[in-house]
PDB file of C-alpha atoms in Angstrom:
ATOM      1  CA  UNK A   1     102.188 107.004 139.709  1.00  0.00           C
ATOM      2  CA  UNK A   2     103.796 104.243 137.336  1.00  0.00           C
ATOM      3  CA  UNK A   3     107.345 103.391 137.617  1.00  0.00           C
ATOM      4  CA  UNK A   4     109.156 101.978 134.791  1.00  0.00           C
ATOM      5  CA  UNK A   5     112.159 100.905 137.189  1.00  0.00           C
ATOM      6  CA  UNK A   6     118.986  98.203 134.424  1.00  0.00           C
ATOM      7  CA  UNK A   7     122.099  98.157 133.581  1.00  0.00           C
ATOM      8  CA  UNK A   8     125.239 100.407 134.010  1.00  0.00           C
ATOM      9  CA  UNK A   9     125.215 103.617 131.565  1.00  0.00           C
ATOM     10  CA  UNK A  10     128.234 104.716 130.052  1.00  0.00           C
ATOM     11  CA  UNK A  11     128.762 106.912 127.009  1.00  0.00           C
ATOM     12  CA  UNK A  12     127.323 110.028 126.270  1.00  0.00           C
ATOM     13  CA  UNK A  13     124.368 109.530 124.039  1.00  0.00           C
ATOM     14  CA  UNK A  14     122.568 112.796 123.917  1.00  0.00           C
ATOM     15  CA  UNK A  15     124.526 113.994 121.099  1.00  0.00           C
ATOM     16  CA  UNK A  16     124.058 110.735 119.043  1.00  0.00           C
ATOM     17  CA  UNK A  17     120.273 110.809 119.404  1.00  0.00           C
ATOM     18  CA  UNK A  18     118.436 110.733 116.145  1.00  0.00           C
ATOM     19  CA  UNK A  19     117.853 114.202 114.998  1.00  0.00           C
ATOM     20  CA  UNK A  20     113.926 114.856 115.796  1.00  0.00           C
ATOM     21  CA  UNK A  21     113.724 118.721 115.177  1.00  0.00           C
ATOM     22  CA  UNK A  22     110.051 119.268 115.574  1.00  0.00           C
ATOM     23  CA  UNK A  23     108.803 121.394 118.410  1.00  0.00           C
ATOM     24  CA  UNK A  24     109.980 120.237 121.478  1.00  0.00           C
ATOM     25  CA  UNK A  25     112.867 118.149 120.455  1.00  0.00           C
ATOM     26  CA  UNK A  26     115.360 120.906 119.291  1.00  0.00           C
ATOM     27  CA  UNK A  27     118.580 120.803 117.610  1.00  0.00           C
ATOM     28  CA  UNK A  28     122.135 119.536 117.986  1.00  0.00           C
ATOM     29  CA  UNK A  29     122.910 122.765 119.584  1.00  0.00           C
ATOM     30  CA  UNK A  30     120.268 122.075 122.143  1.00  0.00           C
ATOM     31  CA  UNK A  31     121.532 118.725 122.780  1.00  0.00           C
ATOM     32  CA  UNK A  32     125.295 120.362 123.269  1.00  0.00           C
ATOM     33  CA  UNK A  33     123.914 122.851 125.956  1.00  0.00           C
ATOM     34  CA  UNK A  34     122.272 119.799 127.736  1.00  0.00           C
ATOM     35  CA  UNK A  35     125.225 117.815 127.559  1.00  0.00           C
ATOM     36  CA  UNK A  36     127.473 120.589 129.156  1.00  0.00           C
ATOM     37  CA  UNK A  37     124.906 120.778 131.860  1.00  0.00           C
ATOM     38  CA  UNK A  38     124.980 117.075 132.706  1.00  0.00           C
ATOM     39  CA  UNK A  39     128.931 117.477 133.136  1.00  0.00           C
ATOM     40  CA  UNK A  40     128.336 120.635 135.208  1.00  0.00           C
ATOM     41  CA  UNK A  41     126.001 118.498 137.450  1.00  0.00           C
ATOM     42  CA  UNK A  42     128.467 115.843 137.689  1.00  0.00           C
ATOM     43  CA  UNK A  43     131.068 118.442 138.677  1.00  0.00           C
ATOM     44  CA  UNK A  44     128.913 119.535 141.307  1.00  0.00           C
ATOM     45  CA  UNK A  45     129.027 116.170 142.925  1.00  0.00           C
ATOM     46  CA  UNK A  46     125.831 114.555 141.306  1.00  0.00           C
ATOM     47  CA  UNK A  47     126.967 111.230 140.340  1.00  0.00           C
ATOM     48  CA  UNK A  48     123.354 110.210 138.898  1.00  0.00           C
ATOM     49  CA  UNK A  49     121.952 113.554 137.882  1.00  0.00           C
ATOM     50  CA  UNK A  50     118.298 113.785 138.695  1.00  0.00           C
ATOM     51  CA  UNK A  51     116.516 115.116 135.502  1.00  0.00           C
ATOM     52  CA  UNK A  52     112.830 116.063 135.453  1.00  0.00           C
ATOM     53  CA  UNK A  53     111.192 116.187 132.010  1.00  0.00           C
ATOM     54  CA  UNK A  54     108.094 118.159 132.299  1.00  0.00           C
ATOM     55  CA  UNK A  55     105.436 117.396 129.413  1.00  0.00           C
ATOM     56  CA  UNK A  56     108.017 114.901 128.320  1.00  0.00           C
ATOM     57  CA  UNK A  57     105.922 113.089 125.779  1.00  0.00           C
ATOM     58  CA  UNK A  58     107.174 110.081 124.249  1.00  0.00           C
ATOM     59  CA  UNK A  59     110.765 110.023 125.740  1.00  0.00           C
ATOM     60  CA  UNK A  60     112.738 111.776 122.997  1.00  0.00           C
ATOM     61  CA  UNK A  61     114.805 113.291 125.694  1.00  0.00           C
ATOM     62  CA  UNK A  62     114.229 111.099 128.869  1.00  0.00           C
ATOM     63  CA  UNK A  63     115.591 107.938 127.394  1.00  0.00           C
ATOM     64  CA  UNK A  64     118.921 109.497 126.063  1.00  0.00           C
ATOM     65  CA  UNK A  65     119.219 110.961 129.538  1.00  0.00           C
ATOM     66  CA  UNK A  66     118.513 107.733 131.483  1.00  0.00           C
ATOM     67  CA  UNK A  67     121.216 105.989 128.831  1.00  0.00           C
ATOM     68  CA  UNK A  68     123.842 108.651 129.863  1.00  0.00           C
ATOM     69  CA  UNK A  69     123.313 107.313 133.620  1.00  0.00           C
ATOM     70  CA  UNK A  70     120.668 109.904 134.998  1.00  0.00           C
ATOM     71  CA  UNK A  71     117.517 109.323 137.164  1.00  0.00           C
ATOM     72  CA  UNK A  72     114.689 110.772 134.940  1.00  0.00           C
ATOM     73  CA  UNK A  73     111.253 111.636 135.907  1.00  0.00           C
ATOM     74  CA  UNK A  74     108.853 112.362 133.314  1.00  0.00           C
ATOM     75  CA  UNK A  75     105.671 114.425 133.941  1.00  0.00           C
ATOM     76  CA  UNK A  76     103.225 113.807 131.025  1.00  0.00           C
ATOM     77  CA  UNK A  77      99.360 113.381 130.814  1.00  0.00           C
ATOM     78  CA  UNK A  78      99.214 111.799 127.409  1.00  0.00           C
ATOM     79  CA  UNK A  79      98.891 108.030 127.836  1.00  0.00           C
ATOM     80  CA  UNK A  80      99.728 107.174 124.285  1.00  0.00           C
ATOM     81  CA  UNK A  81     103.050 108.915 124.478  1.00  0.00           C
ATOM     82  CA  UNK A  82     103.637 107.318 127.606  1.00  0.00           C
ATOM     83  CA  UNK A  83     103.317 103.884 126.179  1.00  0.00           C
ATOM     84  CA  UNK A  84     105.808 104.897 123.547  1.00  0.00           C
ATOM     85  CA  UNK A  85     108.314 106.085 126.208  1.00  0.00           C
ATOM     86  CA  UNK A  86     108.015 103.027 128.094  1.00  0.00           C
ATOM     87  CA  UNK A  87     108.711 100.841 124.964  1.00  0.00           C
ATOM     88  CA  UNK A  88     111.583 103.166 124.080  1.00  0.00           C
ATOM     89  CA  UNK A  89     113.134 102.664 127.698  1.00  0.00           C
ATOM     90  CA  UNK A  90     112.468  98.784 127.475  1.00  0.00           C
ATOM     91  CA  UNK A  91     114.535  98.819 124.101  1.00  0.00           C
ATOM     92  CA  UNK A  92     117.415 100.683 125.363  1.00  0.00           C
ATOM     93  CA  UNK A  93     117.507  98.687 128.778  1.00  0.00           C
ATOM     94  CA  UNK A  94     116.680 101.854 131.119  1.00  0.00           C
ATOM     95  CA  UNK A  95     113.285 101.223 132.410  1.00  0.00           C
ATOM     96  CA  UNK A  96     114.624 101.262 135.822  1.00  0.00           C
ATOM     97  CA  UNK A  97     115.974 104.614 135.582  1.00  0.00           C
ATOM     98  CA  UNK A  98     112.908 106.442 134.431  1.00  0.00           C
ATOM     99  CA  UNK A  99     109.991 107.271 136.638  1.00  0.00           C
ATOM    100  CA  UNK A 100     106.578 107.928 134.637  1.00  0.00           C
ATOM    101  CA  UNK A 101     104.062 110.327 136.134  1.00  0.00           C
ATOM    102  CA  UNK A 102     100.803 110.119 134.251  1.00  0.00           C
ATOM    103  CA  UNK A 103      99.808 113.647 135.232  1.00  0.00           C
ATOM    104  CA  UNK A 104      99.899 117.530 134.024  1.00  0.00           C
ATOM    105  CA  UNK A 105     102.529 120.084 135.206  1.00  0.00           C
ATOM    106  CA  UNK A 106     100.041 121.454 137.657  1.00  0.00           C
ATOM    107  CA  UNK A 107     100.866 118.364 139.785  1.00  0.00           C
ATOM    108  CA  UNK A 108     104.713 118.257 139.641  1.00  0.00           C
ATOM    109  CA  UNK A 109     104.749 119.113 143.470  1.00  0.00           C
ATOM    110  CA  UNK A 110     102.971 116.263 144.128  1.00  0.00           C
ATOM    111  CA  UNK A 111     105.456 113.802 142.291  1.00  0.00           C
ATOM    112  CA  UNK A 112     108.573 115.614 142.531  1.00  0.00           C
ATOM    113  CA  UNK A 113     110.576 116.123 145.909  1.00  0.00           C
ATOM    114  CA  UNK A 114     111.407 119.749 146.321  1.00  0.00           C
ATOM    115  CA  UNK A 115     115.081 121.053 145.593  1.00  0.00           C
ATOM    116  CA  UNK A 116     115.727 117.620 144.157  1.00  0.00           C
ATOM    117  CA  UNK A 117     116.271 118.215 140.358  1.00  0.00           C
ATOM    118  CA  UNK A 118     119.534 119.084 138.985  1.00  0.00           C
ATOM    119  CA  UNK A 119     118.096 119.725 135.545  1.00  0.00           C
ATOM    120  CA  UNK A 120     114.532 120.441 134.599  1.00  0.00           C
ATOM    121  CA  UNK A 121     113.426 120.217 131.031  1.00  0.00           C
ATOM    122  CA  UNK A 122     110.256 122.351 130.027  1.00  0.00           C
ATOM    123  CA  UNK A 123     110.297 122.138 126.159  1.00  0.00           C
ATOM    124  CA  UNK A 124     107.224 122.877 124.258  1.00  0.00           C
ATOM    125  CA  UNK A 125     105.351 123.463 127.703  1.00  0.00           C
ATOM    126  CA  UNK A 126     105.090 127.029 128.553  1.00  0.00           C
ATOM    127  CA  UNK A 127     103.215 127.836 125.406  1.00  0.00           C
ATOM    128  CA  UNK A 128     100.338 125.422 126.259  1.00  0.00           C
ATOM    129  CA  UNK A 129     100.050 125.519 129.913  1.00  0.00           C
ATOM    130  CA  UNK A 130      96.896 127.474 131.505  1.00  0.00           C
ATOM    131  CA  UNK A 131      99.392 129.372 133.675  1.00  0.00           C
ATOM    132  CA  UNK A 132     103.097 129.672 132.703  1.00  0.00           C
ATOM    133  CA  UNK A 133     103.873 131.650 135.966  1.00  0.00           C
ATOM    134  CA  UNK A 134     102.495 128.748 138.066  1.00  0.00           C
ATOM    135  CA  UNK A 135     104.105 126.245 136.128  1.00  0.00           C
ATOM    136  CA  UNK A 136     107.548 127.978 136.353  1.00  0.00           C
ATOM    137  CA  UNK A 137     107.125 128.432 140.135  1.00  0.00           C
ATOM    138  CA  UNK A 138     106.755 124.546 140.432  1.00  0.00           C
ATOM    139  CA  UNK A 139     109.628 123.769 138.367  1.00  0.00           C
ATOM    140  CA  UNK A 140     111.820 126.547 140.520  1.00  0.00           C
ATOM    141  CA  UNK A 141     110.529 124.731 143.672  1.00  0.00           C
ATOM    142  CA  UNK A 142     111.531 121.238 142.064  1.00  0.00           C
ATOM    143  CA  UNK A 143     115.100 122.487 141.291  1.00  0.00           C
ATOM    144  CA  UNK A 144     118.196 121.879 143.562  1.00  0.00           C
ATOM    145  CA  UNK A 145     120.425 124.901 144.224  1.00  0.00           C
ATOM    146  CA  UNK A 146     122.722 125.371 141.302  1.00  0.00           C
ATOM    147  CA  UNK A 147     120.494 123.343 139.219  1.00  0.00           C
ATOM    148  CA  UNK A 148     119.223 124.645 135.810  1.00  0.00           C
ATOM    149  CA  UNK A 149     116.095 124.538 133.780  1.00  0.00           C
ATOM    150  CA  UNK A 150     116.179 124.253 129.964  1.00  0.00           C
ATOM    151  CA  UNK A 151     113.244 126.042 128.145  1.00  0.00           C
ATOM    152  CA  UNK A 152     112.427 125.709 124.644  1.00  0.00           C
ATOM    153  CA  UNK A 153     109.337 127.627 123.459  1.00  0.00           C
ATOM    154  CA  UNK A 154     107.670 128.792 120.367  1.00  0.00           C
ATOM    155  CA  UNK A 155     108.803 132.510 118.981  1.00  0.00           C
ATOM    156  CA  UNK A 156     106.122 134.554 118.159  1.00  0.00           C
ATOM    157  CA  UNK A 157     108.028 136.627 115.584  1.00  0.00           C
ATOM    158  CA  UNK A 158     109.003 133.203 113.832  1.00  0.00           C
ATOM    159  CA  UNK A 159     105.249 132.608 113.500  1.00  0.00           C
ATOM    160  CA  UNK A 160     104.642 136.274 112.303  1.00  0.00           C
ATOM    161  CA  UNK A 161     107.555 136.059 109.727  1.00  0.00           C
ATOM    162  CA  UNK A 162     106.463 132.747 108.428  1.00  0.00           C
ATOM    163  CA  UNK A 163     103.067 133.523 107.715  1.00  0.00           C
ATOM    164  CA  UNK A 164     104.058 136.790 105.910  1.00  0.00           C
ATOM    165  CA  UNK A 165     106.497 134.935 103.672  1.00  0.00           C
ATOM    166  CA  UNK A 166     103.672 132.645 102.845  1.00  0.00           C
ATOM    167  CA  UNK A 167     101.459 135.440 101.944  1.00  0.00           C
ATOM    168  CA  UNK A 168      99.107 135.078 104.709  1.00  0.00           C
ATOM    169  CA  UNK A 169      99.440 138.634 105.557  1.00  0.00           C
ATOM    170  CA  UNK A 170      96.189 139.201 107.745  1.00  0.00           C
ATOM    171  CA  UNK A 171      97.181 136.206 109.984  1.00  0.00           C
ATOM    172  CA  UNK A 172     100.655 137.669 110.302  1.00  0.00           C
ATOM    173  CA  UNK A 173      99.426 140.845 111.429  1.00  0.00           C
ATOM    174  CA  UNK A 174      97.061 139.378 113.767  1.00  0.00           C
ATOM    175  CA  UNK A 175      99.763 137.371 115.281  1.00  0.00           C
ATOM    176  CA  UNK A 176     102.178 140.414 115.644  1.00  0.00           C
ATOM    177  CA  UNK A 177      99.321 142.541 117.273  1.00  0.00           C
ATOM    178  CA  UNK A 178      97.973 140.074 119.781  1.00  0.00           C
ATOM    179  CA  UNK A 179     100.059 140.272 123.046  1.00  0.00           C
ATOM    180  CA  UNK A 180     100.408 136.428 123.341  1.00  0.00           C
ATOM    181  CA  UNK A 181     101.217 136.049 119.707  1.00  0.00           C
ATOM    182  CA  UNK A 182      98.268 133.959 119.053  1.00  0.00           C
ATOM    183  CA  UNK A 183      95.025 134.362 116.524  1.00  0.00           C
ATOM    184  CA  UNK A 184      91.589 134.357 117.912  1.00  0.00           C
ATOM    185  CA  UNK A 185      89.968 131.077 116.689  1.00  0.00           C
ATOM    186  CA  UNK A 186      93.225 129.541 115.574  1.00  0.00           C
ATOM    187  CA  UNK A 187      92.782 125.926 115.531  1.00  0.00           C
ATOM    188  CA  UNK A 188      96.369 125.303 116.864  1.00  0.00           C
ATOM    189  CA  UNK A 189      96.811 123.988 120.391  1.00  0.00           C
ATOM    190  CA  UNK A 190      99.297 126.905 121.253  1.00  0.00           C
ATOM    191  CA  UNK A 191      97.761 129.251 123.786  1.00  0.00           C
ATOM    192  CA  UNK A 192     100.852 131.747 123.547  1.00  0.00           C
ATOM    193  CA  UNK A 193     103.983 132.373 121.861  1.00  0.00           C
ATOM    194  CA  UNK A 194     107.062 134.253 123.288  1.00  0.00           C
ATOM    195  CA  UNK A 195     109.656 136.702 122.282  1.00  0.00           C
ATOM    196  CA  UNK A 196     113.039 136.637 124.091  1.00  0.00           C
ATOM    197  CA  UNK A 197     112.435 139.466 126.371  1.00  0.00           C
ATOM    198  CA  UNK A 198     109.215 137.829 127.649  1.00  0.00           C
ATOM    199  CA  UNK A 199     110.678 134.520 128.176  1.00  0.00           C
ATOM    200  CA  UNK A 200     113.611 136.064 130.015  1.00  0.00           C
ATOM    201  CA  UNK A 201     111.205 138.151 132.285  1.00  0.00           C
ATOM    202  CA  UNK A 202     109.219 135.098 133.041  1.00  0.00           C
ATOM    203  CA  UNK A 203     112.150 133.275 134.440  1.00  0.00           C
ATOM    204  CA  UNK A 204     113.732 136.026 136.236  1.00  0.00           C
ATOM    205  CA  UNK A 205     110.575 136.871 137.946  1.00  0.00           C
ATOM    206  CA  UNK A 206     110.705 133.527 139.315  1.00  0.00           C
ATOM    207  CA  UNK A 207     114.220 134.004 140.819  1.00  0.00           C
ATOM    208  CA  UNK A 208     116.218 132.297 138.070  1.00  0.00           C
ATOM    209  CA  UNK A 209     119.558 133.663 136.713  1.00  0.00           C
ATOM    210  CA  UNK A 210     119.052 133.547 132.878  1.00  0.00           C
ATOM    211  CA  UNK A 211     122.454 132.274 131.558  1.00  0.00           C
ATOM    212  CA  UNK A 212     121.879 132.312 127.804  1.00  0.00           C
ATOM    213  CA  UNK A 213     118.916 132.758 125.386  1.00  0.00           C
ATOM    214  CA  UNK A 214     119.673 131.412 121.740  1.00  0.00           C
ATOM    215  CA  UNK A 215     117.537 130.657 118.919  1.00  0.00           C
ATOM    216  CA  UNK A 216     116.724 127.377 117.625  1.00  0.00           C
ATOM    217  CA  UNK A 217     116.032 126.747 113.734  1.00  0.00           C
ATOM    218  CA  UNK A 218     116.840 130.081 112.625  1.00  0.00           C
ATOM    219  CA  UNK A 219     116.500 129.016 108.899  1.00  0.00           C
ATOM    220  CA  UNK A 220     116.853 125.169 109.117  1.00  0.00           C
ATOM    221  CA  UNK A 221     113.234 124.445 108.982  1.00  0.00           C
ATOM    222  CA  UNK A 222     112.379 127.105 105.816  1.00  0.00           C
ATOM    223  CA  UNK A 223     115.472 126.212 103.639  1.00  0.00           C
ATOM    224  CA  UNK A 224     116.576 123.189 101.369  1.00  0.00           C
ATOM    225  CA  UNK A 225     119.424 122.236  99.374  1.00  0.00           C
ATOM    226  CA  UNK A 226     117.323 122.132  96.316  1.00  0.00           C
ATOM    227  CA  UNK A 227     119.064 123.813  93.383  1.00  0.00           C
ATOM    228  CA  UNK A 228     122.204 124.414  95.378  1.00  0.00           C
ATOM    229  CA  UNK A 229     125.515 123.050  93.737  1.00  0.00           C
ATOM    230  CA  UNK A 230     126.863 121.098  96.738  1.00  0.00           C
ATOM    231  CA  UNK A 231     126.813 117.769  98.207  1.00  0.00           C
ATOM    232  CA  UNK A 232     124.088 117.244 100.667  1.00  0.00           C
ATOM    233  CA  UNK A 233     126.556 116.273 103.379  1.00  0.00           C
ATOM    234  CA  UNK A 234     128.566 119.676 102.700  1.00  0.00           C
ATOM    235  CA  UNK A 235     125.216 121.677 102.565  1.00  0.00           C
ATOM    236  CA  UNK A 236     124.106 120.174 106.036  1.00  0.00           C
ATOM    237  CA  UNK A 237     127.554 120.888 107.621  1.00  0.00           C
ATOM    238  CA  UNK A 238     127.320 124.388 106.354  1.00  0.00           C
ATOM    239  CA  UNK A 239     123.789 125.035 107.458  1.00  0.00           C
ATOM    240  CA  UNK A 240     124.830 123.551 110.944  1.00  0.00           C
ATOM    241  CA  UNK A 241     127.781 126.260 111.034  1.00  0.00           C
ATOM    242  CA  UNK A 242     125.423 128.904 110.085  1.00  0.00           C
ATOM    243  CA  UNK A 243     122.791 127.940 112.762  1.00  0.00           C
ATOM    244  CA  UNK A 244     125.407 127.988 115.234  1.00  0.00           C
ATOM    245  CA  UNK A 245     126.496 131.434 114.823  1.00  0.00           C
ATOM    246  CA  UNK A 246     122.982 132.919 113.902  1.00  0.00           C
ATOM    247  CA  UNK A 247     121.510 131.349 116.855  1.00  0.00           C
ATOM    248  CA  UNK A 248     123.272 133.832 119.065  1.00  0.00           C
ATOM    249  CA  UNK A 249     123.185 136.704 116.930  1.00  0.00           C
ATOM    250  CA  UNK A 250     120.543 139.229 117.308  1.00  0.00           C
ATOM    251  CA  UNK A 251     118.348 139.918 115.412  1.00  0.00           C
ATOM    252  CA  UNK A 252     118.626 136.520 113.641  1.00  0.00           C
ATOM    253  CA  UNK A 253     118.338 134.892 117.094  1.00  0.00           C
ATOM    254  CA  UNK A 254     114.955 136.639 117.701  1.00  0.00           C
ATOM    255  CA  UNK A 255     113.190 135.197 114.486  1.00  0.00           C
ATOM    256  CA  UNK A 256     114.386 131.383 115.174  1.00  0.00           C
ATOM    257  CA  UNK A 257     111.536 129.075 114.982  1.00  0.00           C
ATOM    258  CA  UNK A 258     111.966 128.520 118.708  1.00  0.00           C
ATOM    259  CA  UNK A 259     113.858 130.003 121.631  1.00  0.00           C
ATOM    260  CA  UNK A 260     116.286 128.052 123.942  1.00  0.00           C
ATOM    261  CA  UNK A 261     116.826 129.569 127.415  1.00  0.00           C
ATOM    262  CA  UNK A 262     118.921 128.074 130.197  1.00  0.00           C
ATOM    263  CA  UNK A 263     118.243 129.498 133.391  1.00  0.00           C
ATOM    264  CA  UNK A 264     119.999 128.566 137.031  1.00  0.00           C
ATOM    265  CA  UNK A 265     118.479 128.364 140.472  1.00  0.00           C
ATOM    266  CA  UNK A 266     120.989 130.271 142.928  1.00  0.00           C
ATOM    267  CA  UNK A 267     122.895 127.886 145.255  1.00  0.00           C
TER     268      UNK A 267
END
């Protein structure tokens, strides 16, 4: 295990993090949920909330959490991604707040103390692990009572809809009919996609209480302001306002690019 072990950390930075909205990074709405979760952890008495980022990649989430004053453990097998994470941490002066574990999610129990995490991130993780139930069980073991897990996962119905709208109807039908929402022989690394009910059931079966299920990226990744007679800043504001409502409105929530779930471990 490599320890990237600085200074006092002050203002909330998650909300000001650069918008990196590709899979796993999420939107401003996801960041707001996690900001609220940090406040809740501090209200429970965690002065330096313990965050575990499973499959944390290059530190898109880990570094801002460390800047906010958390103690963060990143479990990630990709050494190139970890090198980027270490550079980001050094640039922000928070290397001493981040522990890097060069391993995969199956090894979580070896590196993270049981019942120690106030918040666990599982972003773009459950769709690529060999056994999501085993991974969720390991996450639950790492969570402290009252702690939460943030899950961001690929939505199968969004994948179906995007392919259908692109005219790739055979692919769309295959994704729709396959239980795991993947195509046979698909070159993508995704092993499965989820719908809201399946993701909720997976977490509840592990003993967690699901507090919310939101869509992330209902239309934001398939629309553009081209041809719209409004200023770019105004259009972006309108898009954000639409997304905030659509994210919690069925059936729009259920066709978002990703699903974001916050679930809690009983105290």
